[in-house]
Amino acid sequence: MLREVSAGKRFMGRLPQGADLLEALTQACVAQGITAGEVRAIGALTKAVLGYYNQQNREYEYVTLGSHLEIVSLIGDVSLKDGRPFVHAHVSLGDERGQLWGGHLAPGSEIFACEVMIVQYQSAEPFERAFDEGTGLLLWPME
Amino acid sequence: MLREVSAGKRFMGRLPQGADLLEALTQACVAQGITAGEVRAIGALTKAVLGYYNQQNREYEYVTLGSHLEIVSLIGDVSLKDGRPFVHAHVSLGDERGQLWGGHLAPGSEIFACEVMIVQYQSAEPFERAFDEGTGLLLWPME
Amino acid sequence: MLREVSAGKRFMGRLPQGADLLEALTQACVAQGITAGEVRAIGALTKAVLGYYNQQNREYEYVTLGSHLEIVSLIGDVSLKDGRPFVHAHVSLGDERGQLWGGHLAPGSEIFACEVMIVQYQSAEPFERAFDEGTGLLLWPME
């Protein structure tokens, strides 16, 4: 279920303070024409919204964290959803005691500072998300 | 103690629902002939087994988590152990409250959904694990 | 605020037992002439010092963890600070119960074992940190 890809353009830089993290990552991919790839980031947030997929109810549940948090890790991929670049990222976040919180990066997470690396992937076939019956998620159909 | 490598083939894709995560990663490397490289993944598990290396007793201790968990990060490397591809990966996992658990990825962690990126490395000398006296672990002998 | 880069040399290997993690990463970059890039690592520490940036007071606060911990993830970037290679890395660390702790990797974190991957980046302009008024941090000035 793996597809060979080749590395295209690479980017390193910062995302703007005050922006929505998921939206800023998506906009960066749209601006650079990245339709497949990888993202990584570290930094800090002023608030966060985390998703947890309830595998039984097949619904995302959300946790909102109002405190200031370090982005201890952000790992994600870029692919197409409804024909447009879509960033799927998971984050772990550290509070002032060093305790970690994390999950699926949801809209509503606000950047304090964010250093990001993006690698574009080129592949023979596009990575396009579609409904997956086994999980109820939008995944890449590959056999 | 670093060795220069060059990037070979790259892969992005999904691992099968219900499979053992460590075994599926290993099989992907075997199938593609990857004997050195890097792996990264995000997704979700239906259950997890985490290892913690007791540095004093020089033994792995294991924690089993029965609940459904997000794979918030998986970072790992590929090298040879007993002449065969061996994946060494660490994972952080998020529960429904957004709390994180993590450690050394052990056999018995079952995939719900998993999106994975693998980069093959080529090097002049193979990365082959051998017993390290200082730690009691199987590490790359490099001076 | 992103800058295109190209991948230069790559390295995989181990950092020495007993060394300071941040110092060992920095020395590896200095030794290889890496002034921009990415680092990733997994492994274990004998003790750790984590930073948390207090966004209101604009000061780093530190948490010291005396127990043995798995390095569940280390993600970071390399750039220049005062004209010299500077590693900015965030870590998540797992204890014997599988609970995670994490934040900004600070001096004083001692390696038990560490497997590291470094990718050098080449860019038209150097990545040089400078004081950022919005955050009080040393960031890359890019508009």
Coordinates of C-alpha atoms in Angstrom, one line a residue:
Chain A
M1 CA 0.0 0.0 0.0
L2 CA 3.1 2.3 -0.4
R3 CA 3.7 4.3 -3.5
E4 CA 7.1 5.5 -4.7
V5 CA 7.5 9.2 -4.7
S6 CA 10.4 11.6 -5.5
A7 CA 11.3 14.7 -3.6
G8 CA 10.5 18.0 -5.3
K9 CA 10.9 21.4 -3.8
R10 CA 11.8 22.0 -0.2
F11 CA 11.0 24.9 2.0
M12 CA 12.1 26.1 5.5
G13 CA 10.7 29.2 7.2
R14 CA 8.3 30.7 9.6
L15 CA 4.6 31.0 9.8
P16 CA 3.0 34.3 10.9
Q17 CA 2.2 35.1 14.5
G18 CA -1.5 35.1 15.2
A19 CA -2.4 32.9 12.2
D20 CA -4.4 29.7 12.5
L21 CA -1.7 26.9 12.3
L22 CA -3.7 24.5 10.1
E23 CA -4.8 27.3 7.8
A24 CA -1.3 28.7 7.5
L25 CA 0.2 25.3 6.6
T26 CA -2.5 24.8 4.0
Q27 CA -2.0 28.2 2.5
A28 CA 1.7 27.6 2.3
C29 CA 1.1 24.4 0.3
V30 CA -1.5 26.1 -2.0
A31 CA 0.9 29.1 -2.6
Q32 CA 3.7 26.7 -3.6
G33 CA 1.5 24.3 -5.6
I34 CA 2.3 21.4 -3.3
T35 CA -0.3 18.6 -3.7
A36 CA 1.7 15.9 -2.0
G37 CA 4.4 16.0 0.6
E38 CA 5.5 16.1 4.2
V39 CA 5.4 18.9 6.8
R40 CA 7.2 19.2 10.1
A41 CA 7.2 22.0 12.6
I42 CA 8.2 23.2 16.1
G43 CA 7.2 26.4 17.9
A44 CA 4.6 27.6 20.3
L45 CA 0.8 28.2 20.3
T46 CA -1.3 30.7 22.2
K47 CA -4.2 28.2 22.2
A48 CA -4.9 24.8 20.6
V49 CA -7.7 22.6 19.4
L50 CA -7.0 18.9 19.2
G51 CA -9.0 16.2 17.5
Y52 CA -9.4 12.6 18.7
Y53 CA -11.1 10.2 16.4
N54 CA -13.7 8.1 18.2
Q55 CA -13.2 4.8 16.3
Q56 CA -16.6 3.4 17.6
N57 CA -18.8 6.4 16.9
R58 CA -16.7 7.3 13.8
E59 CA -16.7 11.0 14.8
Y60 CA -14.0 13.4 15.8
E61 CA -14.2 14.7 19.3
Y62 CA -12.4 18.0 20.2
V63 CA -10.4 19.2 23.1
T64 CA -9.6 22.9 23.4
L65 CA -6.6 24.0 25.4
G66 CA -6.6 27.6 26.4
S67 CA -3.1 27.9 27.8
H68 CA 0.2 28.8 26.1
L69 CA 1.9 25.7 24.8
E70 CA 5.1 24.7 23.1
I71 CA 4.7 22.8 19.8
V72 CA 6.9 19.9 20.7
S73 CA 6.3 18.1 17.5
L74 CA 4.2 18.6 14.4
I75 CA 4.4 15.8 11.8
G76 CA 2.1 15.6 8.8
D77 CA 1.4 14.9 5.2
V78 CA 0.0 16.8 2.3
S79 CA -2.4 15.3 -0.3
L80 CA -5.6 16.2 -2.2
K81 CA -9.1 16.4 -0.7
D82 CA -11.8 17.5 -3.1
G83 CA -9.1 18.4 -5.6
R84 CA -7.3 20.9 -3.3
P85 CA -4.2 20.6 -1.1
F86 CA -5.1 19.2 2.3
V87 CA -2.7 19.1 5.3
H88 CA -3.1 16.2 7.7
A89 CA -1.0 16.9 10.8
H90 CA -0.7 15.6 14.3
V91 CA 0.8 17.7 17.1
S92 CA 2.2 17.2 20.6
L93 CA 2.1 20.3 22.9
G94 CA 3.9 21.0 26.1
D95 CA 2.7 23.1 29.0
E96 CA 4.6 25.0 31.7
R97 CA 5.1 21.9 33.8
G98 CA 6.5 19.9 30.8
Q99 CA 3.4 17.8 30.5
L100 CA 2.4 16.9 27.0
W101 CA -1.0 17.0 25.2
G102 CA -1.7 16.1 21.6
G103 CA -3.8 14.7 18.8
H104 CA -5.1 15.7 15.4
L105 CA -4.4 19.3 14.6
A106 CA -7.8 21.0 14.2
P107 CA -8.8 24.5 13.1
G108 CA -8.6 27.1 15.9
S109 CA -5.0 26.5 17.0
E110 CA -3.3 29.9 17.0
I111 CA 0.4 30.4 16.3
F112 CA 2.7 32.3 18.7
A113 CA 5.8 31.2 16.7
C114 CA 6.3 28.4 14.3
E115 CA 9.3 27.1 12.3
V116 CA 8.3 24.8 9.5
M117 CA 9.9 22.5 7.0
I118 CA 8.0 21.3 3.9
V119 CA 9.1 18.7 1.4
Q120 CA 7.1 18.4 -1.9
Y121 CA 6.5 14.9 -3.3
Q122 CA 6.0 14.0 -6.9
S123 CA 4.3 10.8 -7.8
A124 CA 2.9 9.1 -10.9
E125 CA -0.6 9.0 -9.4
P126 CA -2.1 11.8 -7.3
F127 CA -2.7 11.2 -3.5
E128 CA -6.4 11.9 -3.4
R129 CA -8.5 11.2 -0.2
A130 CA -11.7 9.2 -0.5
F131 CA -14.1 7.7 2.0
D132 CA -12.7 4.5 3.5
E133 CA -15.4 2.1 4.7
G134 CA -13.2 0.3 7.2
T135 CA -12.5 3.3 9.3
G136 CA -15.0 6.0 8.3
L137 CA -12.1 8.3 7.5
L138 CA -11.0 10.0 4.3
L139 CA -7.9 8.0 3.3
W140 CA -5.8 7.3 0.2
P141 CA -7.4 4.4 -1.7
M142 CA -4.5 2.0 -2.4
E143 CA -4.4 -1.7 -2.6
Chain B
M1 CA 30.0 9.1 15.1
L2 CA 27.9 10.2 12.1
R3 CA 28.2 8.6 8.7
E4 CA 27.3 10.4 5.5
V5 CA 24.4 8.8 3.6
S6 CA 22.5 9.7 0.4
A7 CA 18.8 9.5 -0.1
G8 CA 17.6 6.7 -2.2
K9 CA 14.0 5.8 -2.9
R10 CA 11.1 7.4 -1.1
F11 CA 7.7 6.1 -0.3
M12 CA 4.4 7.5 1.0
G13 CA 1.3 5.5 1.6
R14 CA -0.9 3.6 4.1
L15 CA -0.4 0.6 6.2
P16 CA -3.3 -2.0 6.4
Q17 CA -6.0 -1.7 9.1
G18 CA -5.7 -4.5 11.7
A19 CA -2.0 -5.2 11.0
D20 CA 0.7 -5.0 13.7
L21 CA 2.4 -1.6 13.3
L22 CA 6.0 -2.7 13.8
E23 CA 5.6 -5.8 11.6
A24 CA 3.9 -3.8 8.8
L25 CA 6.7 -1.2 8.9
T26 CA 9.3 -4.0 8.8
Q27 CA 7.6 -5.8 6.0
A28 CA 7.4 -2.6 3.9
C29 CA 11.2 -2.2 4.3
V30 CA 11.8 -5.8 3.4
A31 CA 9.5 -5.6 0.4
Q32 CA 11.3 -2.5 -0.9
G33 CA 14.8 -3.7 -0.1
I34 CA 15.4 -0.9 2.4
T35 CA 18.4 -1.7 4.7
A36 CA 19.0 1.8 6.0
G37 CA 16.7 4.8 6.2
E38 CA 14.1 6.8 8.1
V39 CA 10.4 6.3 8.8
R40 CA 7.7 8.7 10.0
A41 CA 4.0 8.1 10.5
I42 CA 0.8 9.5 11.9
G43 CA -2.5 7.7 12.4
A44 CA -4.4 5.8 15.0
L45 CA -4.1 2.5 16.9
T46 CA -6.7 0.2 18.4
K47 CA -4.2 -0.9 21.1
A48 CA -0.5 -0.3 21.8
V49 CA 2.5 -1.9 23.5
L50 CA 5.2 0.6 24.6
G51 CA 8.7 -0.3 25.6
Y52 CA 10.8 1.5 28.2
Y53 CA 14.4 0.6 28.6
N54 CA 15.4 0.2 32.3
Q55 CA 18.9 1.6 32.1
Q56 CA 19.9 0.1 35.4
N57 CA 18.5 -3.4 34.9
R58 CA 19.3 -3.3 31.2
E59 CA 16.0 -4.7 30.3
Y60 CA 12.9 -3.5 28.4
E61 CA 9.8 -3.1 30.5
Y62 CA 6.5 -3.0 28.6
V63 CA 3.2 -1.0 29.1
T64 CA 0.1 -2.1 27.3
L65 CA -2.6 0.4 26.5
G66 CA -5.9 -1.1 25.6
S67 CA -7.7 2.1 24.5
H68 CA -8.0 3.6 21.1
L69 CA -5.2 6.1 20.5
E70 CA -4.0 8.6 17.9
I71 CA -0.5 8.1 16.6
V72 CA 0.6 11.6 17.3
S73 CA 4.1 10.9 16.1
L74 CA 6.2 8.0 14.9
I75 CA 9.9 8.7 14.2
G76 CA 12.3 5.9 13.5
D77 CA 15.2 4.5 11.6
V78 CA 15.9 1.4 9.5
S79 CA 19.1 -0.6 9.8
L80 CA 20.3 -4.2 9.8
K81 CA 20.0 -6.6 12.7
D82 CA 21.2 -10.2 12.1
G83 CA 21.5 -9.2 8.5
R84 CA 17.8 -8.3 8.0
P85 CA 16.0 -4.9 7.9
F86 CA 15.1 -3.8 11.4
V87 CA 12.9 -0.8 12.2
H88 CA 13.6 1.1 15.4
A89 CA 10.7 3.5 16.1
H90 CA 9.4 5.6 19.0
V91 CA 5.8 6.7 19.2
S92 CA 3.7 9.2 21.0
L93 CA 0.0 8.3 21.4
G94 CA -2.9 10.5 22.3
D95 CA -6.0 9.5 24.2
E96 CA -9.5 11.0 24.2
R97 CA -8.6 13.7 26.7
G98 CA -5.6 14.7 24.6
Q99 CA -3.1 13.2 27.1
L100 CA 0.0 11.6 25.6
W101 CA 1.6 8.3 26.2
G102 CA 4.7 7.0 24.4
G103 CA 7.9 5.0 24.2
H104 CA 9.6 2.4 22.1
L105 CA 7.2 0.8 19.6
A106 CA 6.9 -2.8 20.5
P107 CA 5.2 -5.8 18.8
G108 CA 1.5 -5.9 19.6
S109 CA 0.5 -2.4 18.5
E110 CA -2.5 -2.8 16.2
I111 CA -3.2 -0.3 13.3
F112 CA -6.5 1.4 12.9
A113 CA -5.2 3.8 10.2
C114 CA -1.6 4.7 9.5
E115 CA -0.1 7.1 6.9
V116 CA 3.6 6.5 6.5
M117 CA 6.7 8.1 4.9
I118 CA 9.9 6.1 4.3
V119 CA 13.2 7.4 2.9
Q120 CA 15.8 4.9 1.9
Y121 CA 19.4 5.8 2.8
Q122 CA 22.5 4.5 0.9
S123 CA 25.8 4.5 2.6
A124 CA 29.3 3.2 1.9
E125 CA 29.2 0.9 4.9
P126 CA 26.1 -0.9 6.1
F127 CA 24.3 0.1 9.3
E128 CA 24.4 -3.1 11.3
R129 CA 23.4 -3.4 14.9
A130 CA 25.8 -5.0 17.4
F131 CA 25.9 -5.4 21.2
D132 CA 27.0 -2.2 22.9
E133 CA 28.7 -2.7 26.3
G134 CA 28.1 0.8 27.5
T135 CA 24.3 0.5 27.3
G136 CA 23.4 -3.1 26.9
L137 CA 21.6 -2.3 23.7
L138 CA 22.1 -3.3 20.1
L139 CA 23.5 -0.1 18.5
W140 CA 25.6 0.8 15.5
P141 CA 29.3 0.4 16.3
M142 CA 30.9 3.6 15.1
E143 CA 33.8 5.4 16.4
Chain C
M1 CA 7.6 33.6 5.0
L2 CA 9.0 30.4 3.5
R3 CA 12.2 30.2 1.7
E4 CA 13.1 27.5 -0.9
V5 CA 16.0 25.4 0.1
S6 CA 17.8 22.4 -1.4
A7 CA 19.0 19.3 0.4
G8 CA 22.7 19.0 0.8
K9 CA 24.6 16.3 2.7
R10 CA 22.8 13.8 4.9
F11 CA 24.0 12.0 8.0
M12 CA 22.8 9.2 10.1
G13 CA 24.6 7.9 13.2
R14 CA 24.9 7.9 17.0
L15 CA 25.8 10.5 19.5
P16 CA 28.2 9.6 22.4
Q17 CA 26.9 8.2 25.7
G18 CA 27.3 10.7 28.5
A19 CA 27.4 13.8 26.2
D20 CA 25.1 16.8 26.5
L21 CA 22.5 16.2 23.8
L22 CA 22.2 19.8 22.6
E23 CA 25.9 20.3 22.6
A24 CA 26.5 17.0 20.8
L25 CA 24.0 18.0 18.1
T26 CA 25.6 21.4 17.7
Q27 CA 29.1 20.0 17.5
A28 CA 28.0 17.6 14.8
C29 CA 26.7 20.5 12.8
V30 CA 29.8 22.5 13.3
A31 CA 32.0 19.6 12.4
Q32 CA 30.1 19.0 9.1
G33 CA 29.8 22.7 8.3
I34 CA 26.0 22.6 8.5
T35 CA 24.6 26.1 8.8
A36 CA 21.0 25.3 7.8
G37 CA 19.1 22.1 8.0
E38 CA 16.9 19.6 9.9
V39 CA 17.6 17.2 12.8
R40 CA 15.6 14.3 14.1
A41 CA 16.5 11.8 16.8
I42 CA 15.3 9.0 19.0
G43 CA 17.0 7.3 22.0
A44 CA 17.2 7.7 25.7
L45 CA 18.5 10.2 28.3
T46 CA 19.8 9.8 31.8
K47 CA 18.4 13.2 32.8
A48 CA 16.7 16.1 31.0
V49 CA 16.3 19.9 31.1
L50 CA 13.2 21.2 29.3
G51 CA 12.4 24.8 28.4
Y52 CA 9.0 26.4 28.3
Y53 CA 8.7 29.9 26.9
N54 CA 6.5 32.1 29.1
Q55 CA 4.9 34.2 26.4
Q56 CA 3.7 36.9 28.9
N57 CA 7.0 37.4 30.8
R58 CA 9.0 36.6 27.7
E59 CA 11.4 34.4 29.5
Y60 CA 12.2 30.7 29.3
E61 CA 11.3 28.6 32.4
Y62 CA 13.0 25.3 33.0
V63 CA 11.9 21.9 34.2
T64 CA 14.6 19.4 35.2
L65 CA 13.7 15.7 35.1
G66 CA 16.1 13.5 37.0
S67 CA 14.8 10.1 35.9
H68 CA 15.8 8.0 33.0
L69 CA 13.7 8.8 29.9
E70 CA 13.1 7.5 26.4
I71 CA 13.6 10.2 23.7
V72 CA 10.3 9.6 22.0
S73 CA 10.8 12.4 19.5
L74 CA 13.4 15.0 18.7
I75 CA 12.6 17.4 15.9
G76 CA 14.6 20.5 15.2
D77 CA 16.2 22.8 12.8
V78 CA 19.7 24.3 12.3
S79 CA 20.4 27.9 11.5
L80 CA 22.9 30.6 12.4
K81 CA 22.9 32.6 15.7
D82 CA 25.7 35.1 16.1
G83 CA 27.2 33.6 12.9
R84 CA 27.6 30.1 14.3
P85 CA 25.5 26.9 13.8
F86 CA 22.6 26.8 16.3
V87 CA 20.3 23.9 16.8
H88 CA 16.7 24.6 17.9
A89 CA 15.1 21.3 18.9
H90 CA 12.0 20.2 20.8
V91 CA 11.8 16.8 22.5
S92 CA 9.2 14.5 23.9
L93 CA 10.4 12.1 26.6
G94 CA 8.7 9.0 28.0
D95 CA 9.0 7.7 31.6
E96 CA 8.6 4.1 32.9
R97 CA 4.8 4.4 33.0
G98 CA 4.7 5.6 29.4
Q99 CA 3.8 9.1 30.4
L100 CA 5.3 11.9 28.2
W101 CA 7.1 15.1 29.1
G102 CA 8.5 17.6 26.7
G103 CA 9.5 21.0 25.6
H104 CA 12.4 23.0 24.3
L105 CA 15.7 21.0 24.5
A106 CA 17.9 22.9 26.9
P107 CA 21.6 22.4 27.9
G108 CA 22.0 19.8 30.7
S109 CA 20.2 16.9 29.0
E110 CA 22.5 13.9 29.1
I111 CA 22.6 11.1 26.5
F112 CA 22.2 7.5 27.3
A113 CA 21.8 6.5 23.7
C114 CA 20.9 8.6 20.7
E115 CA 20.3 7.8 17.0
V116 CA 20.3 10.9 14.9
M117 CA 19.5 12.0 11.3
I118 CA 20.7 15.3 10.0
V119 CA 19.8 16.9 6.6
Q120 CA 21.8 19.9 5.4
Y121 CA 19.9 22.6 3.6
Q122 CA 21.4 25.0 1.1
S123 CA 19.7 28.3 0.5
A124 CA 20.3 31.5 -1.5
E125 CA 20.2 33.6 1.7
P126 CA 21.5 32.4 5.1
F127 CA 19.0 31.5 7.9
E128 CA 20.3 33.9 10.6
R129 CA 18.4 34.5 13.9
A130 CA 17.6 38.0 15.0
F131 CA 15.5 39.5 17.8
D132 CA 11.8 39.5 16.9
E133 CA 9.7 42.2 18.6
G134 CA 6.4 40.3 18.4
T135 CA 7.6 37.4 20.4
G136 CA 10.8 38.4 22.2
L137 CA 12.5 35.4 20.6
L138 CA 15.4 35.1 18.2
L139 CA 13.7 34.1 14.9
W140 CA 14.4 34.3 11.2
P141 CA 13.5 37.7 9.9
M142 CA 11.5 37.0 6.8
E143 CA 8.6 38.9 5.2

